[in-house]
């Protein structure tokens, strides 16, 4: 079963709007990460938030983490057509013995219309 | 920087054939991984190698074998391909000094007919 589940599965917005994607997970985590995947390409790391952090920013990205609700959200502000991609959350559970041994969600497909 | 390089990019196999997916990274990372990506399933870990000389099973190891040839290279072998192994395969690497960030290759599209 998937540790992380994203919501919505697909999101379609206009350029300039904000895009919000949510991720829920089941077990306690060490950290949660967001990755982006352009069509036909590999995944690219966007941002990591640790279990003791509540919010983190990177450029137009804002990530929040609520460990009590076992959920995270990724906000992309002032979206651009180039932001069109699939976005995945990934979790590293507490006690994991191998760095980078992450569990990925199913992803949110974001389409930004010019 | 090449990062993580995997070959081949595309491959069509007949059921029962064998093949090896090659992966190399030039970032001096200790850990390497093989994931498969299927529609609606996200990425699932097949095998990983925490360091040179070690390999461990991931979530979906059945039907696969791996070899950590050296610190740079980590190969994935399908001994007898099955249609259920039709998927996109991603090799990845990471290092503790970079705090869990995983770097992915561009993917290998495998179709088993």
PDB file of C-alpha atoms in Angstrom:
ATOM      1  CA  UNK A   1       0.000   0.000   0.000  1.00  0.00           C
ATOM      2  CA  UNK A   2       1.138   3.539  -0.647  1.00  0.00           C
ATOM      3  CA  UNK A   3       2.443   5.530   2.281  1.00  0.00           C
ATOM      4  CA  UNK A   4       1.681   8.835   0.634  1.00  0.00           C
ATOM      5  CA  UNK A   5      -1.481   9.682  -1.231  1.00  0.00           C
ATOM      6  CA  UNK A   6      -1.873  12.904  -3.140  1.00  0.00           C
ATOM      7  CA  UNK A   7      -5.023  14.880  -3.636  1.00  0.00           C
ATOM      8  CA  UNK A   8      -6.263  15.876  -6.135  1.00  0.00           C
ATOM      9  CA  UNK A   9      -5.159  13.346  -8.728  1.00  0.00           C
ATOM     10  CA  UNK A  10      -5.355  16.046 -11.385  1.00  0.00           C
ATOM     11  CA  UNK A  11      -5.483  19.826 -11.229  1.00  0.00           C
ATOM     12  CA  UNK A  12      -6.051  22.241 -14.102  1.00  0.00           C
ATOM     13  CA  UNK A  13      -5.546  25.986 -13.622  1.00  0.00           C
ATOM     14  CA  UNK A  14      -4.802  29.167 -15.532  1.00  0.00           C
ATOM     15  CA  UNK A  15      -1.407  30.813 -15.605  1.00  0.00           C
ATOM     16  CA  UNK A  16      -1.003  33.188 -12.688  1.00  0.00           C
ATOM     17  CA  UNK A  17      -3.247  31.216 -10.348  1.00  0.00           C
ATOM     18  CA  UNK A  18      -1.997  29.352  -7.313  1.00  0.00           C
ATOM     19  CA  UNK A  19      -1.894  25.558  -7.258  1.00  0.00           C
ATOM     20  CA  UNK A  20      -2.300  23.557  -4.068  1.00  0.00           C
ATOM     21  CA  UNK A  21      -1.617  19.840  -3.793  1.00  0.00           C
ATOM     22  CA  UNK A  22      -2.079  17.748  -0.700  1.00  0.00           C
ATOM     23  CA  UNK A  23      -0.396  14.614   0.554  1.00  0.00           C
ATOM     24  CA  UNK A  24      -1.500  12.304   3.335  1.00  0.00           C
ATOM     25  CA  UNK A  25       0.563   9.534   4.859  1.00  0.00           C
ATOM     26  CA  UNK A  26       0.020   6.748   7.326  1.00  0.00           C
ATOM     27  CA  UNK A  27       3.040   6.185   9.545  1.00  0.00           C
ATOM     28  CA  UNK A  28       5.328   8.502  11.470  1.00  0.00           C
ATOM     29  CA  UNK A  29       7.962  10.077   9.302  1.00  0.00           C
ATOM     30  CA  UNK A  30      11.455  11.461   9.535  1.00  0.00           C
ATOM     31  CA  UNK A  31      10.908  13.818   6.621  1.00  0.00           C
ATOM     32  CA  UNK A  32       8.643  14.462   3.664  1.00  0.00           C
ATOM     33  CA  UNK A  33       9.810  15.519   0.232  1.00  0.00           C
ATOM     34  CA  UNK A  34       8.192  16.788  -2.936  1.00  0.00           C
ATOM     35  CA  UNK A  35       9.377  15.861  -6.394  1.00  0.00           C
ATOM     36  CA  UNK A  36       8.399  17.037  -9.834  1.00  0.00           C
ATOM     37  CA  UNK A  37       8.291  14.944 -13.010  1.00  0.00           C
ATOM     38  CA  UNK A  38       7.944  16.413 -16.457  1.00  0.00           C
ATOM     39  CA  UNK A  39       6.353  14.144 -19.033  1.00  0.00           C
ATOM     40  CA  UNK A  40       8.774  11.440 -20.144  1.00  0.00           C
ATOM     41  CA  UNK A  41      11.497  12.507 -17.728  1.00  0.00           C
ATOM     42  CA  UNK A  42      12.901  11.507 -14.380  1.00  0.00           C
ATOM     43  CA  UNK A  43      11.875  12.984 -11.050  1.00  0.00           C
ATOM     44  CA  UNK A  44      13.516  16.119  -9.755  1.00  0.00           C
ATOM     45  CA  UNK A  45      13.732  16.999  -6.066  1.00  0.00           C
ATOM     46  CA  UNK A  46      11.917  20.215  -5.136  1.00  0.00           C
ATOM     47  CA  UNK A  47      11.914  20.582  -1.381  1.00  0.00           C
ATOM     48  CA  UNK A  48      12.316  18.623   1.860  1.00  0.00           C
ATOM     49  CA  UNK A  49      10.586  19.329   5.148  1.00  0.00           C
ATOM     50  CA  UNK A  50      11.547  17.611   8.372  1.00  0.00           C
ATOM     51  CA  UNK A  51       9.119  16.242  10.908  1.00  0.00           C
ATOM     52  CA  UNK A  52       9.942  19.031  13.368  1.00  0.00           C
ATOM     53  CA  UNK A  53       9.265  21.760  10.796  1.00  0.00           C
ATOM     54  CA  UNK A  54       5.848  23.193  10.007  1.00  0.00           C
ATOM     55  CA  UNK A  55       6.491  25.316   6.959  1.00  0.00           C
ATOM     56  CA  UNK A  56       9.197  25.802   4.403  1.00  0.00           C
ATOM     57  CA  UNK A  57       9.639  28.078   1.402  1.00  0.00           C
ATOM     58  CA  UNK A  58      11.686  27.836  -1.752  1.00  0.00           C
ATOM     59  CA  UNK A  59      11.076  30.464  -4.414  1.00  0.00           C
ATOM     60  CA  UNK A  60       7.431  30.135  -5.474  1.00  0.00           C
ATOM     61  CA  UNK A  61       7.016  26.929  -3.494  1.00  0.00           C
ATOM     62  CA  UNK A  62       5.560  26.731  -0.018  1.00  0.00           C
ATOM     63  CA  UNK A  63       5.299  23.442   1.832  1.00  0.00           C
ATOM     64  CA  UNK A  64       3.467  22.845   5.071  1.00  0.00           C
ATOM     65  CA  UNK A  65       3.524  19.794   7.285  1.00  0.00           C
ATOM     66  CA  UNK A  66       0.987  18.820   9.930  1.00  0.00           C
ATOM     67  CA  UNK A  67       2.268  15.723  11.703  1.00  0.00           C
ATOM     68  CA  UNK A  68      -0.830  15.504  13.909  1.00  0.00           C
ATOM     69  CA  UNK A  69      -2.950  15.056  10.786  1.00  0.00           C
ATOM     70  CA  UNK A  70      -0.219  13.197   8.897  1.00  0.00           C
ATOM     71  CA  UNK A  71      -0.575  15.535   5.961  1.00  0.00           C
ATOM     72  CA  UNK A  72       1.399  17.989   3.873  1.00  0.00           C
ATOM     73  CA  UNK A  73       0.553  20.524   1.228  1.00  0.00           C
ATOM     74  CA  UNK A  74       2.539  22.004  -1.637  1.00  0.00           C
ATOM     75  CA  UNK A  75       1.556  25.460  -2.828  1.00  0.00           C
ATOM     76  CA  UNK A  76       2.896  26.838  -6.099  1.00  0.00           C
ATOM     77  CA  UNK A  77       2.215  30.550  -6.330  1.00  0.00           C
ATOM     78  CA  UNK A  78       1.763  32.532  -9.550  1.00  0.00           C
ATOM     79  CA  UNK A  79       1.879  29.386 -11.652  1.00  0.00           C
ATOM     80  CA  UNK A  80       3.391  29.299 -15.118  1.00  0.00           C
ATOM     81  CA  UNK A  81       2.799  27.031 -18.092  1.00  0.00           C
ATOM     82  CA  UNK A  82       6.247  25.587 -17.419  1.00  0.00           C
ATOM     83  CA  UNK A  83       4.984  24.298 -14.051  1.00  0.00           C
ATOM     84  CA  UNK A  84       2.893  21.722 -15.927  1.00  0.00           C
ATOM     85  CA  UNK A  85       4.116  18.385 -14.579  1.00  0.00           C
ATOM     86  CA  UNK A  86       3.324  15.599 -12.143  1.00  0.00           C
ATOM     87  CA  UNK A  87       4.113  16.252  -8.507  1.00  0.00           C
ATOM     88  CA  UNK A  88       4.887  13.510  -6.022  1.00  0.00           C
ATOM     89  CA  UNK A  89       5.256  13.489  -2.285  1.00  0.00           C
ATOM     90  CA  UNK A  90       7.675  11.016  -0.757  1.00  0.00           C
ATOM     91  CA  UNK A  91       8.180  10.073   2.855  1.00  0.00           C
ATOM     92  CA  UNK A  92      11.056   8.644   4.806  1.00  0.00           C
ATOM     93  CA  UNK A  93       9.748   6.756   7.777  1.00  0.00           C
ATOM     94  CA  UNK A  94      11.299   6.877  11.215  1.00  0.00           C
ATOM     95  CA  UNK A  95      13.799   4.104  11.768  1.00  0.00           C
ATOM     96  CA  UNK A  96      14.638   3.681   8.118  1.00  0.00           C
ATOM     97  CA  UNK A  97      18.128   2.328   7.827  1.00  0.00           C
ATOM     98  CA  UNK A  98      18.917   3.549   4.367  1.00  0.00           C
ATOM     99  CA  UNK A  99      19.042   7.192   3.489  1.00  0.00           C
ATOM    100  CA  UNK A 100      16.908   7.902   0.485  1.00  0.00           C
ATOM    101  CA  UNK A 101      14.760   4.814   0.909  1.00  0.00           C
ATOM    102  CA  UNK A 102      11.600   6.754   0.292  1.00  0.00           C
ATOM    103  CA  UNK A 103       7.982   5.795  -0.260  1.00  0.00           C
ATOM    104  CA  UNK A 104       6.258   7.719  -3.030  1.00  0.00           C
ATOM    105  CA  UNK A 105       2.638   8.663  -3.495  1.00  0.00           C
ATOM    106  CA  UNK A 106       0.714   8.318  -6.729  1.00  0.00           C
ATOM    107  CA  UNK A 107       1.185  11.920  -7.772  1.00  0.00           C
ATOM    108  CA  UNK A 108      -0.871  14.932  -8.799  1.00  0.00           C
ATOM    109  CA  UNK A 109      -0.948  15.898 -12.470  1.00  0.00           C
ATOM    110  CA  UNK A 110      -0.850  19.681 -12.722  1.00  0.00           C
ATOM    111  CA  UNK A 111      -1.773  21.406 -15.972  1.00  0.00           C
ATOM    112  CA  UNK A 112      -1.263  25.154 -16.235  1.00  0.00           C
ATOM    113  CA  UNK A 113      -2.971  26.754 -19.212  1.00  0.00           C
ATOM    114  CA  UNK A 114      -1.351  29.826 -20.790  1.00  0.00           C
TER     115      UNK A 114
ATOM    116  CA  UNK B   1      27.335  16.979 -15.081  1.00  0.00           C
ATOM    117  CA  UNK B   2      25.810  13.729 -16.283  1.00  0.00           C
ATOM    118  CA  UNK B   3      24.271  12.833 -12.905  1.00  0.00           C
ATOM    119  CA  UNK B   4      22.519   9.461 -13.182  1.00  0.00           C
ATOM    120  CA  UNK B   5      22.720   7.783 -16.562  1.00  0.00           C
ATOM    121  CA  UNK B   6      20.712   4.706 -17.432  1.00  0.00           C
ATOM    122  CA  UNK B   7      20.546   2.590 -20.559  1.00  0.00           C
ATOM    123  CA  UNK B   8      18.755   1.595 -22.657  1.00  0.00           C
ATOM    124  CA  UNK B   9      16.108   4.286 -22.972  1.00  0.00           C
ATOM    125  CA  UNK B  10      13.621   2.007 -24.706  1.00  0.00           C
ATOM    126  CA  UNK B  11      13.460  -1.764 -25.015  1.00  0.00           C
ATOM    127  CA  UNK B  12      10.920  -4.301 -26.245  1.00  0.00           C
ATOM    128  CA  UNK B  13      11.310  -7.846 -24.979  1.00  0.00           C
ATOM    129  CA  UNK B  14       9.502 -11.064 -25.660  1.00  0.00           C
ATOM    130  CA  UNK B  15       8.152 -13.017 -22.717  1.00  0.00           C
ATOM    131  CA  UNK B  16      10.905 -15.184 -21.297  1.00  0.00           C
ATOM    132  CA  UNK B  17      13.791 -13.148 -22.626  1.00  0.00           C
ATOM    133  CA  UNK B  18      16.370 -11.690 -20.296  1.00  0.00           C
ATOM    134  CA  UNK B  19      17.953  -8.290 -20.205  1.00  0.00           C
ATOM    135  CA  UNK B  20      19.992  -5.983 -17.996  1.00  0.00           C
ATOM    136  CA  UNK B  21      19.341  -2.324 -17.349  1.00  0.00           C
ATOM    137  CA  UNK B  22      22.531  -0.420 -16.735  1.00  0.00           C
ATOM    138  CA  UNK B  23      22.913   2.562 -14.419  1.00  0.00           C
ATOM    139  CA  UNK B  24      25.864   4.733 -13.522  1.00  0.00           C
ATOM    140  CA  UNK B  25      26.203   7.868 -11.405  1.00  0.00           C
ATOM    141  CA  UNK B  26      29.069  10.316 -11.332  1.00  0.00           C
ATOM    142  CA  UNK B  27      28.226  12.097  -8.058  1.00  0.00           C
ATOM    143  CA  UNK B  28      30.191   9.748  -5.796  1.00  0.00           C
ATOM    144  CA  UNK B  29      26.986   8.743  -4.017  1.00  0.00           C
ATOM    145  CA  UNK B  30      26.971   5.798  -1.647  1.00  0.00           C
ATOM    146  CA  UNK B  31      23.382   4.670  -2.156  1.00  0.00           C
ATOM    147  CA  UNK B  32      21.675   3.611  -5.354  1.00  0.00           C
ATOM    148  CA  UNK B  33      18.148   2.483  -6.149  1.00  0.00           C
ATOM    149  CA  UNK B  34      15.952   0.930  -8.778  1.00  0.00           C
ATOM    150  CA  UNK B  35      12.310   1.984  -8.914  1.00  0.00           C
ATOM    151  CA  UNK B  36       9.523   1.084 -11.281  1.00  0.00           C
ATOM    152  CA  UNK B  37       6.706   3.453 -12.179  1.00  0.00           C
ATOM    153  CA  UNK B  38       3.313   2.230 -13.305  1.00  0.00           C
ATOM    154  CA  UNK B  39       0.198   4.305 -14.065  1.00  0.00           C
ATOM    155  CA  UNK B  40      -1.684   5.134 -10.891  1.00  0.00           C
ATOM    156  CA  UNK B  41       0.898   3.377  -8.718  1.00  0.00           C
ATOM    157  CA  UNK B  42       3.517   6.026  -8.124  1.00  0.00           C
ATOM    158  CA  UNK B  43       7.067   4.753  -7.800  1.00  0.00           C
ATOM    159  CA  UNK B  44       7.805   1.457  -6.114  1.00  0.00           C
ATOM    160  CA  UNK B  45      11.217   0.441  -4.897  1.00  0.00           C
ATOM    161  CA  UNK B  46      12.546  -2.763  -6.448  1.00  0.00           C
ATOM    162  CA  UNK B  47      16.033  -3.028  -4.942  1.00  0.00           C
ATOM    163  CA  UNK B  48      18.481  -0.693  -3.325  1.00  0.00           C
ATOM    164  CA  UNK B  49      22.140  -0.641  -2.429  1.00  0.00           C
ATOM    165  CA  UNK B  50      22.986   1.371   0.656  1.00  0.00           C
ATOM    166  CA  UNK B  51      26.685   1.197  -0.108  1.00  0.00           C
ATOM    167  CA  UNK B  52      29.123  -0.544  -2.386  1.00  0.00           C
ATOM    168  CA  UNK B  53      29.015  -4.274  -1.788  1.00  0.00           C
ATOM    169  CA  UNK B  54      25.503  -4.409  -0.315  1.00  0.00           C
ATOM    170  CA  UNK B  55      22.096  -4.869  -1.873  1.00  0.00           C
ATOM    171  CA  UNK B  56      18.649  -5.243  -0.320  1.00  0.00           C
ATOM    172  CA  UNK B  57      15.146  -5.975  -1.496  1.00  0.00           C
ATOM    173  CA  UNK B  58      12.621  -3.220  -1.755  1.00  0.00           C
ATOM    174  CA  UNK B  59       8.867  -3.381  -2.068  1.00  0.00           C
ATOM    175  CA  UNK B  60       8.606  -5.352  -5.343  1.00  0.00           C
ATOM    176  CA  UNK B  61      11.788  -7.453  -5.865  1.00  0.00           C
ATOM    177  CA  UNK B  62      10.268 -10.595  -7.376  1.00  0.00           C
ATOM    178  CA  UNK B  63      11.498 -11.307 -10.898  1.00  0.00           C
ATOM    179  CA  UNK B  64      14.537  -9.051 -10.595  1.00  0.00           C
ATOM    180  CA  UNK B  65      18.166  -9.289  -9.588  1.00  0.00           C
ATOM    181  CA  UNK B  66      20.694  -6.534  -9.057  1.00  0.00           C
ATOM    182  CA  UNK B  67      24.422  -6.096  -8.995  1.00  0.00           C
ATOM    183  CA  UNK B  68      26.344  -3.237  -7.411  1.00  0.00           C
ATOM    184  CA  UNK B  69      29.337  -3.531  -9.676  1.00  0.00           C
ATOM    185  CA  UNK B  70      31.272  -0.719  -7.993  1.00  0.00           C
ATOM    186  CA  UNK B  71      30.450   2.574  -6.345  1.00  0.00           C
ATOM    187  CA  UNK B  72      29.334   4.103  -9.646  1.00  0.00           C
ATOM    188  CA  UNK B  73      27.313   1.314 -11.219  1.00  0.00           C
ATOM    189  CA  UNK B  74      24.152  -0.528 -10.234  1.00  0.00           C
ATOM    190  CA  UNK B  75      22.501  -2.864 -12.730  1.00  0.00           C
ATOM    191  CA  UNK B  76      19.043  -4.437 -12.761  1.00  0.00           C
ATOM    192  CA  UNK B  77      18.492  -7.783 -14.448  1.00  0.00           C
ATOM    193  CA  UNK B  78      15.294  -9.422 -15.595  1.00  0.00           C
ATOM    194  CA  UNK B  79      16.079 -13.117 -15.937  1.00  0.00           C
ATOM    195  CA  UNK B  80      12.823 -14.174 -17.601  1.00  0.00           C
ATOM    196  CA  UNK B  81      10.719 -11.181 -18.565  1.00  0.00           C
ATOM    197  CA  UNK B  82       6.964 -11.248 -18.030  1.00  0.00           C
ATOM    198  CA  UNK B  83       4.273  -8.870 -19.345  1.00  0.00           C
ATOM    199  CA  UNK B  84       3.721  -7.698 -15.744  1.00  0.00           C
ATOM    200  CA  UNK B  85       7.212  -6.211 -15.877  1.00  0.00           C
ATOM    201  CA  UNK B  86       6.181  -3.763 -18.570  1.00  0.00           C
ATOM    202  CA  UNK B  87       6.939  -0.480 -16.861  1.00  0.00           C
ATOM    203  CA  UNK B  88       9.169   2.546 -16.706  1.00  0.00           C
ATOM    204  CA  UNK B  89      12.283   1.882 -14.661  1.00  0.00           C
ATOM    205  CA  UNK B  90      14.194   4.582 -12.845  1.00  0.00           C
ATOM    206  CA  UNK B  91      17.633   4.354 -11.378  1.00  0.00           C
ATOM    207  CA  UNK B  92      18.472   6.814  -8.629  1.00  0.00           C
ATOM    208  CA  UNK B  93      21.218   7.668  -6.179  1.00  0.00           C
ATOM    209  CA  UNK B  94      21.635   9.578  -2.956  1.00  0.00           C
ATOM    210  CA  UNK B  95      24.176  10.473  -0.325  1.00  0.00           C
ATOM    211  CA  UNK B  96      23.854  11.086   3.390  1.00  0.00           C
ATOM    212  CA  UNK B  97      25.674  14.385   3.114  1.00  0.00           C
ATOM    213  CA  UNK B  98      22.839  15.650   0.944  1.00  0.00           C
ATOM    214  CA  UNK B  99      20.220  14.713   3.461  1.00  0.00           C
ATOM    215  CA  UNK B 100      18.007  12.247   1.672  1.00  0.00           C
ATOM    216  CA  UNK B 101      17.711  14.029  -1.658  1.00  0.00           C
ATOM    217  CA  UNK B 102      17.410  11.429  -4.397  1.00  0.00           C
ATOM    218  CA  UNK B 103      18.713  12.093  -7.887  1.00  0.00           C
ATOM    219  CA  UNK B 104      16.945  10.226 -10.666  1.00  0.00           C
ATOM    220  CA  UNK B 105      17.942   9.063 -14.105  1.00  0.00           C
ATOM    221  CA  UNK B 106      15.758   9.782 -17.094  1.00  0.00           C
ATOM    222  CA  UNK B 107      14.054   6.398 -17.119  1.00  0.00           C
ATOM    223  CA  UNK B 108      14.006   3.232 -19.212  1.00  0.00           C
ATOM    224  CA  UNK B 109      10.777   2.299 -20.975  1.00  0.00           C
ATOM    225  CA  UNK B 110      10.442  -1.484 -21.063  1.00  0.00           C
ATOM    226  CA  UNK B 111       7.688  -3.340 -22.873  1.00  0.00           C
ATOM    227  CA  UNK B 112       7.332  -7.101 -22.556  1.00  0.00           C
ATOM    228  CA  UNK B 113       5.138  -8.695 -25.210  1.00  0.00           C
TER     229      UNK B 113
END
